[in-house]
Amino acid sequence: MFLNLLALSIVLLLVFLKYRHGYWKRRGVPHEAPHFPLGDFKEWRATKCFFEILAPIYKKFKDSAPFAGMFMAFRPVALILDPDLVKSILIKDFNHFRERGVFSNVRDDPLTGHLFALEGTKWRELRQKLSAAFSSGKMKHMHPVVVKVAEEFKKVLEEKQASAVGGVIEITDLLSRFTADIIGVCAFGIECNSLRNPQADFVVMGRKANIDRRHGFLLDTFMEAAPKLARTLRMRQTTQEVNDFYMGIVRETIEYRERTGVKRNDLMDTLLELKTKDGNDGGLTVNEIAAQAFVFLIAGFETSSTTMGYVLYELAKWQDIQNRLRAEINVVLERHKNQFTYEAMQDMRYMEQVLSETLRRYPIVGHLVREADIDYKTADPRFTIEKGTMVIIPVYELQHDPHYFPNPEKFDPERFSEAEIKSRPACTYLPFGDGPRNCIGLRFGKMQVCIGLTYLLKHFKFSVCEETEDHLNFQVEKIILQPINGIKLRVERL
Ligand code: HEM
């Protein structure tokens, strides 16, 4: 009797799942036949990066439909192909696509209660409050702190270069320690000095936070496909080790700043200004503060350092562009009496173009995610995005579409002259997302990249060597675009 019931339940479940995989077919939306049980994502994290899964579907359907259907396991996903629809989702009709629908469980896994994952009023209020922390006024205050880390970075690279065989250095590791030191001091208020000490807990744990999973591949995919159910089941994402480490640092910093009254004008100061006085005033609890500092670390350190790595990789290949950028740096610094101020940084127009083109060619975050909160109608009734559908915007594919960026594999900063920018349709270039839920750390990210590059290019020349790869391959297990073998370049002192 029991075995019969079990067999019947399995058969019913399989029929139901098969029915779920018929969703796009019943709706008449173009799609590829889904694989059982992982849908379109069976090769993700095993042999392919996320963008490599989206690319063939984007190419196949982009000229015939505003979006294509996909499945994340059994969850229907709308892959948006038309930039006008992207604009409606991110900006015009943002109110219906406010959430990402990603996992968060503040009760059991406090570090997941951060801005990236929060929803509804909680997200809106927090976003409003935290925006002040990233204003240009605040950036100006933090600029000298970042410059100080860059000076140390220059010294460490000089020492490393002197002892490297043929001056060949793998640069991504060093760069990630540079940005970890910056976030450490600005968001957590601690001097972790990972530039000198590669095994500093802060950076080792930061990397673990980006890679280590509490569960295996299948449970992870389940949490991504059914985040609300995972929360109801009280599942957790952060490992205990990472949780204890960052909660510990934040508690200590808060205790120290409250006891001594020390003010540093950094991100932690802004978080402390928002801290609750009595638990009922709508302010942030210690757990909520820790979650925000944590997301500044995981969203802010490897994104910025890897971007710097890609800039140097392209500049090593294109010496004329490197020389032009170095000339700009020298001229601007001279104009500002050799004071590397916030204003001097903003005068570096070509730097901005080089950075923009790097983020086009290598968008660290290769896709954006939203969730529909109504049945969202488009001009063709077949293409209604039903409530609860996961929406994916293929940033990598849009930024490599020859229709918007001719000869897309070529590195060409001239694509970001004012005239060229104006000539392109909106929402085809999205390295920081767009609309009210874009990257809150955009200014901060650009600032640390710009300061780091200014110091590096003023004092060193970068070129390709035998160990430099012609084409970079990317790590499949990471959500951000990271080169498998790092980036090896020849570094010479100027
Ligand atoms: C080159 C550096 C960076 C890149 C390319 C980048 C890219 C992105 C992208 C694409 C998003 C999603 C936007 C969307 O869905 O529309 C995002 C969100 C976010 N980023 Fe960044 N980011 C960078 C640096 C930073 C830094 C330095 C911080 C913090 C210190 C930061 C904090 C965040 C946060 C908190 C969110 C979630 C915002 C929200 O949901 O309201 N990012 N970032």
mmCIF file with all atom_site columns, N, CA and C in Angstrom, residues 8-45:
data_model
loop_
_atom_site.group_PDB
_atom_site.id
_atom_site.type_symbol
_atom_site.label_atom_id
_atom_site.label_alt_id
_atom_site.label_comp_id
_atom_site.label_asym_id
_atom_site.label_entity_id
_atom_site.label_seq_id
_atom_site.pdbx_PDB_ins_code
_atom_site.Cartn_x
_atom_site.Cartn_y
_atom_site.Cartn_z
_atom_site.occupancy
_atom_site.B_iso_or_equiv
_atom_site.pdbx_formal_charge
_atom_site.auth_seq_id
_atom_site.auth_comp_id
_atom_site.auth_asym_id
_atom_site.auth_atom_id
_atom_site.pdbx_PDB_model_num
ATOM 1   N N  . LEU A 1 8  ? 2.664  6.385  -6.847  1.00 0.00 ? 8  LEU A N  1
ATOM 2   C CA . LEU A 1 8  ? 1.660  7.303  -7.385  1.00 0.00 ? 8  LEU A CA 1
ATOM 3   C C  . LEU A 1 8  ? 2.105  8.765  -7.201  1.00 0.00 ? 8  LEU A C  1
ATOM 4   N N  . SER A 1 9  ? 2.637  9.070  -5.983  1.00 0.00 ? 9  SER A N  1
ATOM 5   C CA . SER A 1 9  ? 3.082  10.453 -5.717  1.00 0.00 ? 9  SER A CA 1
ATOM 6   C C  . SER A 1 9  ? 4.190  10.835 -6.689  1.00 0.00 ? 9  SER A C  1
ATOM 7   N N  . ILE A 1 10 ? 5.140  9.903  -6.908  1.00 0.00 ? 10 ILE A N  1
ATOM 8   C CA . ILE A 1 10 ? 6.256  10.235 -7.815  1.00 0.00 ? 10 ILE A CA 1
ATOM 9   C C  . ILE A 1 10 ? 5.724  10.490 -9.224  1.00 0.00 ? 10 ILE A C  1
ATOM 10  N N  . VAL A 1 11 ? 4.793  9.622  -9.664  1.00 0.00 ? 11 VAL A N  1
ATOM 11  C CA . VAL A 1 11 ? 4.242  9.788  -11.018 1.00 0.00 ? 11 VAL A CA 1
ATOM 12  C C  . VAL A 1 11 ? 3.532  11.150 -11.117 1.00 0.00 ? 11 VAL A C  1
ATOM 13  N N  . LEU A 1 12 ? 2.715  11.472 -10.078 1.00 0.00 ? 12 LEU A N  1
ATOM 14  C CA . LEU A 1 12 ? 1.986  12.750 -10.113 1.00 0.00 ? 12 LEU A CA 1
ATOM 15  C C  . LEU A 1 12 ? 2.949  13.935 -10.137 1.00 0.00 ? 12 LEU A C  1
ATOM 16  N N  . LEU A 1 13 ? 4.022  13.832 -9.342  1.00 0.00 ? 13 LEU A N  1
ATOM 17  C CA . LEU A 1 13 ? 5.007  14.919 -9.296  1.00 0.00 ? 13 LEU A CA 1
ATOM 18  C C  . LEU A 1 13 ? 5.659  15.097 -10.678 1.00 0.00 ? 13 LEU A C  1
ATOM 19  N N  . LEU A 1 14 ? 6.017  13.955 -11.296 1.00 0.00 ? 14 LEU A N  1
ATOM 20  C CA . LEU A 1 14 ? 6.666  14.029 -12.606 1.00 0.00 ? 14 LEU A CA 1
ATOM 21  C C  . LEU A 1 14 ? 5.725  14.647 -13.643 1.00 0.00 ? 14 LEU A C  1
ATOM 22  N N  . VAL A 1 15 ? 4.428  14.246 -13.572 1.00 0.00 ? 15 VAL A N  1
ATOM 23  C CA . VAL A 1 15 ? 3.449  14.796 -14.522 1.00 0.00 ? 15 VAL A CA 1
ATOM 24  C C  . VAL A 1 15 ? 3.347  16.310 -14.307 1.00 0.00 ? 15 VAL A C  1
ATOM 25  N N  . PHE A 1 16 ? 3.301  16.709 -13.024 1.00 0.00 ? 16 PHE A N  1
ATOM 26  C CA . PHE A 1 16 ? 3.193  18.139 -12.719 1.00 0.00 ? 16 PHE A CA 1
ATOM 27  C C  . PHE A 1 16 ? 4.414  18.908 -13.245 1.00 0.00 ? 16 PHE A C  1
ATOM 28  N N  . LEU A 1 17 ? 5.622  18.341 -13.008 1.00 0.00 ? 17 LEU A N  1
ATOM 29  C CA . LEU A 1 17 ? 6.837  19.030 -13.440 1.00 0.00 ? 17 LEU A CA 1
ATOM 30  C C  . LEU A 1 17 ? 6.900  19.121 -14.963 1.00 0.00 ? 17 LEU A C  1
ATOM 31  N N  . LYS A 1 18 ? 6.481  18.041 -15.610 1.00 0.00 ? 18 LYS A N  1
ATOM 32  C CA . LYS A 1 18 ? 6.450  18.042 -17.082 1.00 0.00 ? 18 LYS A CA 1
ATOM 33  C C  . LYS A 1 18 ? 5.492  19.135 -17.571 1.00 0.00 ? 18 LYS A C  1
ATOM 34  N N  . TYR A 1 19 ? 4.344  19.247 -16.855 1.00 0.00 ? 19 TYR A N  1
ATOM 35  C CA . TYR A 1 19 ? 3.354  20.272 -17.193 1.00 0.00 ? 19 TYR A CA 1
ATOM 36  C C  . TYR A 1 19 ? 3.983  21.673 -17.027 1.00 0.00 ? 19 TYR A C  1
ATOM 37  N N  . ARG A 1 20 ? 4.735  21.855 -15.939 1.00 0.00 ? 20 ARG A N  1
ATOM 38  C CA . ARG A 1 20 ? 5.403  23.143 -15.707 1.00 0.00 ? 20 ARG A CA 1
ATOM 39  C C  . ARG A 1 20 ? 6.331  23.486 -16.877 1.00 0.00 ? 20 ARG A C  1
ATOM 40  N N  . HIS A 1 21 ? 7.045  22.478 -17.361 1.00 0.00 ? 21 HIS A N  1
ATOM 41  C CA . HIS A 1 21 ? 7.963  22.727 -18.478 1.00 0.00 ? 21 HIS A CA 1
ATOM 42  C C  . HIS A 1 21 ? 7.238  22.990 -19.801 1.00 0.00 ? 21 HIS A C  1
ATOM 43  N N  . GLY A 1 22 ? 5.911  22.834 -19.788 1.00 0.00 ? 22 GLY A N  1
ATOM 44  C CA . GLY A 1 22 ? 5.138  23.153 -21.005 1.00 0.00 ? 22 GLY A CA 1
ATOM 45  C C  . GLY A 1 22 ? 4.641  24.593 -20.986 1.00 0.00 ? 22 GLY A C  1
ATOM 46  N N  . TYR A 1 23 ? 5.019  25.350 -19.938 1.00 0.00 ? 23 TYR A N  1
ATOM 47  C CA . TYR A 1 23 ? 4.465  26.700 -19.731 1.00 0.00 ? 23 TYR A CA 1
ATOM 48  C C  . TYR A 1 23 ? 4.629  27.603 -20.956 1.00 0.00 ? 23 TYR A C  1
ATOM 49  N N  . TRP A 1 24 ? 5.840  27.741 -21.477 1.00 0.00 ? 24 TRP A N  1
ATOM 50  C CA . TRP A 1 24 ? 6.068  28.679 -22.593 1.00 0.00 ? 24 TRP A CA 1
ATOM 51  C C  . TRP A 1 24 ? 5.429  28.171 -23.873 1.00 0.00 ? 24 TRP A C  1
ATOM 52  N N  . LYS A 1 25 ? 5.371  26.848 -24.024 1.00 0.00 ? 25 LYS A N  1
ATOM 53  C CA . LYS A 1 25 ? 4.747  26.286 -25.228 1.00 0.00 ? 25 LYS A CA 1
ATOM 54  C C  . LYS A 1 25 ? 3.256  26.641 -25.230 1.00 0.00 ? 25 LYS A C  1
ATOM 55  N N  . ARG A 1 26 ? 2.609  26.443 -24.084 1.00 0.00 ? 26 ARG A N  1
ATOM 56  C CA . ARG A 1 26 ? 1.173  26.766 -23.999 1.00 0.00 ? 26 ARG A CA 1
ATOM 57  C C  . ARG A 1 26 ? 0.938  28.253 -24.266 1.00 0.00 ? 26 ARG A C  1
ATOM 58  N N  . ARG A 1 27 ? 1.908  29.105 -23.870 1.00 0.00 ? 27 ARG A N  1
ATOM 59  C CA . ARG A 1 27 ? 1.741  30.546 -24.044 1.00 0.00 ? 27 ARG A CA 1
ATOM 60  C C  . ARG A 1 27 ? 2.126  31.018 -25.454 1.00 0.00 ? 27 ARG A C  1
ATOM 61  N N  . GLY A 1 28 ? 2.732  30.146 -26.247 1.00 0.00 ? 28 GLY A N  1
ATOM 62  C CA . GLY A 1 28 ? 3.135  30.521 -27.610 1.00 0.00 ? 28 GLY A CA 1
ATOM 63  C C  . GLY A 1 28 ? 4.350  31.448 -27.645 1.00 0.00 ? 28 GLY A C  1
ATOM 64  N N  . VAL A 1 29 ? 5.164  31.409 -26.592 1.00 0.00 ? 29 VAL A N  1
ATOM 65  C CA . VAL A 1 29 ? 6.370  32.254 -26.542 1.00 0.00 ? 29 VAL A CA 1
ATOM 66  C C  . VAL A 1 29 ? 7.571  31.423 -27.029 1.00 0.00 ? 29 VAL A C  1
ATOM 67  N N  . PRO A 1 30 ? 8.398  31.986 -27.943 1.00 0.00 ? 30 PRO A N  1
ATOM 68  C CA . PRO A 1 30 ? 9.538  31.209 -28.440 1.00 0.00 ? 30 PRO A CA 1
ATOM 69  C C  . PRO A 1 30 ? 10.504 30.793 -27.326 1.00 0.00 ? 30 PRO A C  1
ATOM 70  N N  . HIS A 1 31 ? 10.987 29.572 -27.410 1.00 0.00 ? 31 HIS A N  1
ATOM 71  C CA . HIS A 1 31 ? 11.894 29.055 -26.366 1.00 0.00 ? 31 HIS A CA 1
ATOM 72  C C  . HIS A 1 31 ? 12.558 27.791 -26.896 1.00 0.00 ? 31 HIS A C  1
ATOM 73  N N  . GLU A 1 32 ? 13.602 27.347 -26.199 1.00 0.00 ? 32 GLU A N  1
ATOM 74  C CA . GLU A 1 32 ? 14.223 26.058 -26.518 1.00 0.00 ? 32 GLU A CA 1
ATOM 75  C C  . GLU A 1 32 ? 13.574 24.997 -25.640 1.00 0.00 ? 32 GLU A C  1
ATOM 76  N N  . ALA A 1 33 ? 13.572 23.731 -26.112 1.00 0.00 ? 33 ALA A N  1
ATOM 77  C CA . ALA A 1 33 ? 12.990 22.665 -25.291 1.00 0.00 ? 33 ALA A CA 1
ATOM 78  C C  . ALA A 1 33 ? 13.764 22.540 -23.987 1.00 0.00 ? 33 ALA A C  1
ATOM 79  N N  . PRO A 1 34 ? 13.071 22.617 -22.823 1.00 0.00 ? 34 PRO A N  1
ATOM 80  C CA . PRO A 1 34 ? 13.804 22.573 -21.547 1.00 0.00 ? 34 PRO A CA 1
ATOM 81  C C  . PRO A 1 34 ? 14.339 21.190 -21.214 1.00 0.00 ? 34 PRO A C  1
ATOM 82  N N  . HIS A 1 35 ? 15.469 21.182 -20.547 1.00 0.00 ? 35 HIS A N  1
ATOM 83  C CA . HIS A 1 35 ? 16.068 19.930 -20.104 1.00 0.00 ? 35 HIS A CA 1
ATOM 84  C C  . HIS A 1 35 ? 15.481 19.541 -18.747 1.00 0.00 ? 35 HIS A C  1
ATOM 85  N N  . PHE A 1 36 ? 15.212 18.244 -18.522 1.00 0.00 ? 36 PHE A N  1
ATOM 86  C CA . PHE A 1 36 ? 14.677 17.788 -17.238 1.00 0.00 ? 36 PHE A CA 1
ATOM 87  C C  . PHE A 1 36 ? 15.839 17.358 -16.330 1.00 0.00 ? 36 PHE A C  1
ATOM 88  N N  . PRO A 1 37 ? 15.995 17.827 -15.101 1.00 0.00 ? 37 PRO A N  1
ATOM 89  C CA . PRO A 1 37 ? 15.113 18.717 -14.342 1.00 0.00 ? 37 PRO A CA 1
ATOM 90  C C  . PRO A 1 37 ? 15.584 20.167 -14.272 1.00 0.00 ? 37 PRO A C  1
ATOM 91  N N  . LEU A 1 38 ? 16.751 20.516 -14.851 1.00 0.00 ? 38 LEU A N  1
ATOM 92  C CA . LEU A 1 38 ? 17.328 21.842 -14.567 1.00 0.00 ? 38 LEU A CA 1
ATOM 93  C C  . LEU A 1 38 ? 16.935 22.910 -15.583 1.00 0.00 ? 38 LEU A C  1
ATOM 94  N N  . GLY A 1 39 ? 16.021 22.568 -16.501 1.00 0.00 ? 39 GLY A N  1
ATOM 95  C CA . GLY A 1 39 ? 15.586 23.560 -17.481 1.00 0.00 ? 39 GLY A CA 1
ATOM 96  C C  . GLY A 1 39 ? 16.727 23.948 -18.397 1.00 0.00 ? 39 GLY A C  1
ATOM 97  N N  . ASP A 1 40 ? 16.913 25.268 -18.590 1.00 0.00 ? 40 ASP A N  1
ATOM 98  C CA . ASP A 1 40 ? 17.953 25.728 -19.520 1.00 0.00 ? 40 ASP A CA 1
ATOM 99  C C  . ASP A 1 40 ? 19.323 25.845 -18.855 1.00 0.00 ? 40 ASP A C  1
ATOM 100 N N  . PHE A 1 41 ? 19.386 25.570 -17.549 1.00 0.00 ? 41 PHE A N  1
ATOM 101 C CA . PHE A 1 41 ? 20.617 25.886 -16.824 1.00 0.00 ? 41 PHE A CA 1
ATOM 102 C C  . PHE A 1 41 ? 21.415 24.654 -16.414 1.00 0.00 ? 41 PHE A C  1
ATOM 103 N N  . LYS A 1 42 ? 21.246 23.559 -17.161 1.00 0.00 ? 42 LYS A N  1
ATOM 104 C CA . LYS A 1 42 ? 21.913 22.329 -16.715 1.00 0.00 ? 42 LYS A CA 1
ATOM 105 C C  . LYS A 1 42 ? 23.443 22.425 -16.770 1.00 0.00 ? 42 LYS A C  1
ATOM 106 N N  . GLU A 1 43 ? 23.963 23.254 -17.679 1.00 0.00 ? 43 GLU A N  1
ATOM 107 C CA . GLU A 1 43 ? 25.437 23.335 -17.784 1.00 0.00 ? 43 GLU A CA 1
ATOM 108 C C  . GLU A 1 43 ? 26.037 24.460 -16.941 1.00 0.00 ? 43 GLU A C  1
ATOM 109 N N  . TRP A 1 44 ? 25.145 25.273 -16.333 1.00 0.00 ? 44 TRP A N  1
ATOM 110 C CA . TRP A 1 44 ? 25.627 26.408 -15.543 1.00 0.00 ? 44 TRP A CA 1
ATOM 111 C C  . TRP A 1 44 ? 26.414 25.905 -14.336 1.00 0.00 ? 44 TRP A C  1
ATOM 112 N N  . ARG A 1 45 ? 27.525 26.530 -14.071 1.00 0.00 ? 45 ARG A N  1
ATOM 113 C CA . ARG A 1 45 ? 28.436 26.194 -12.966 1.00 0.00 ? 45 ARG A CA 1
ATOM 114 C C  . ARG A 1 45 ? 29.181 24.881 -13.199 1.00 0.00 ? 45 ARG A C  1
#
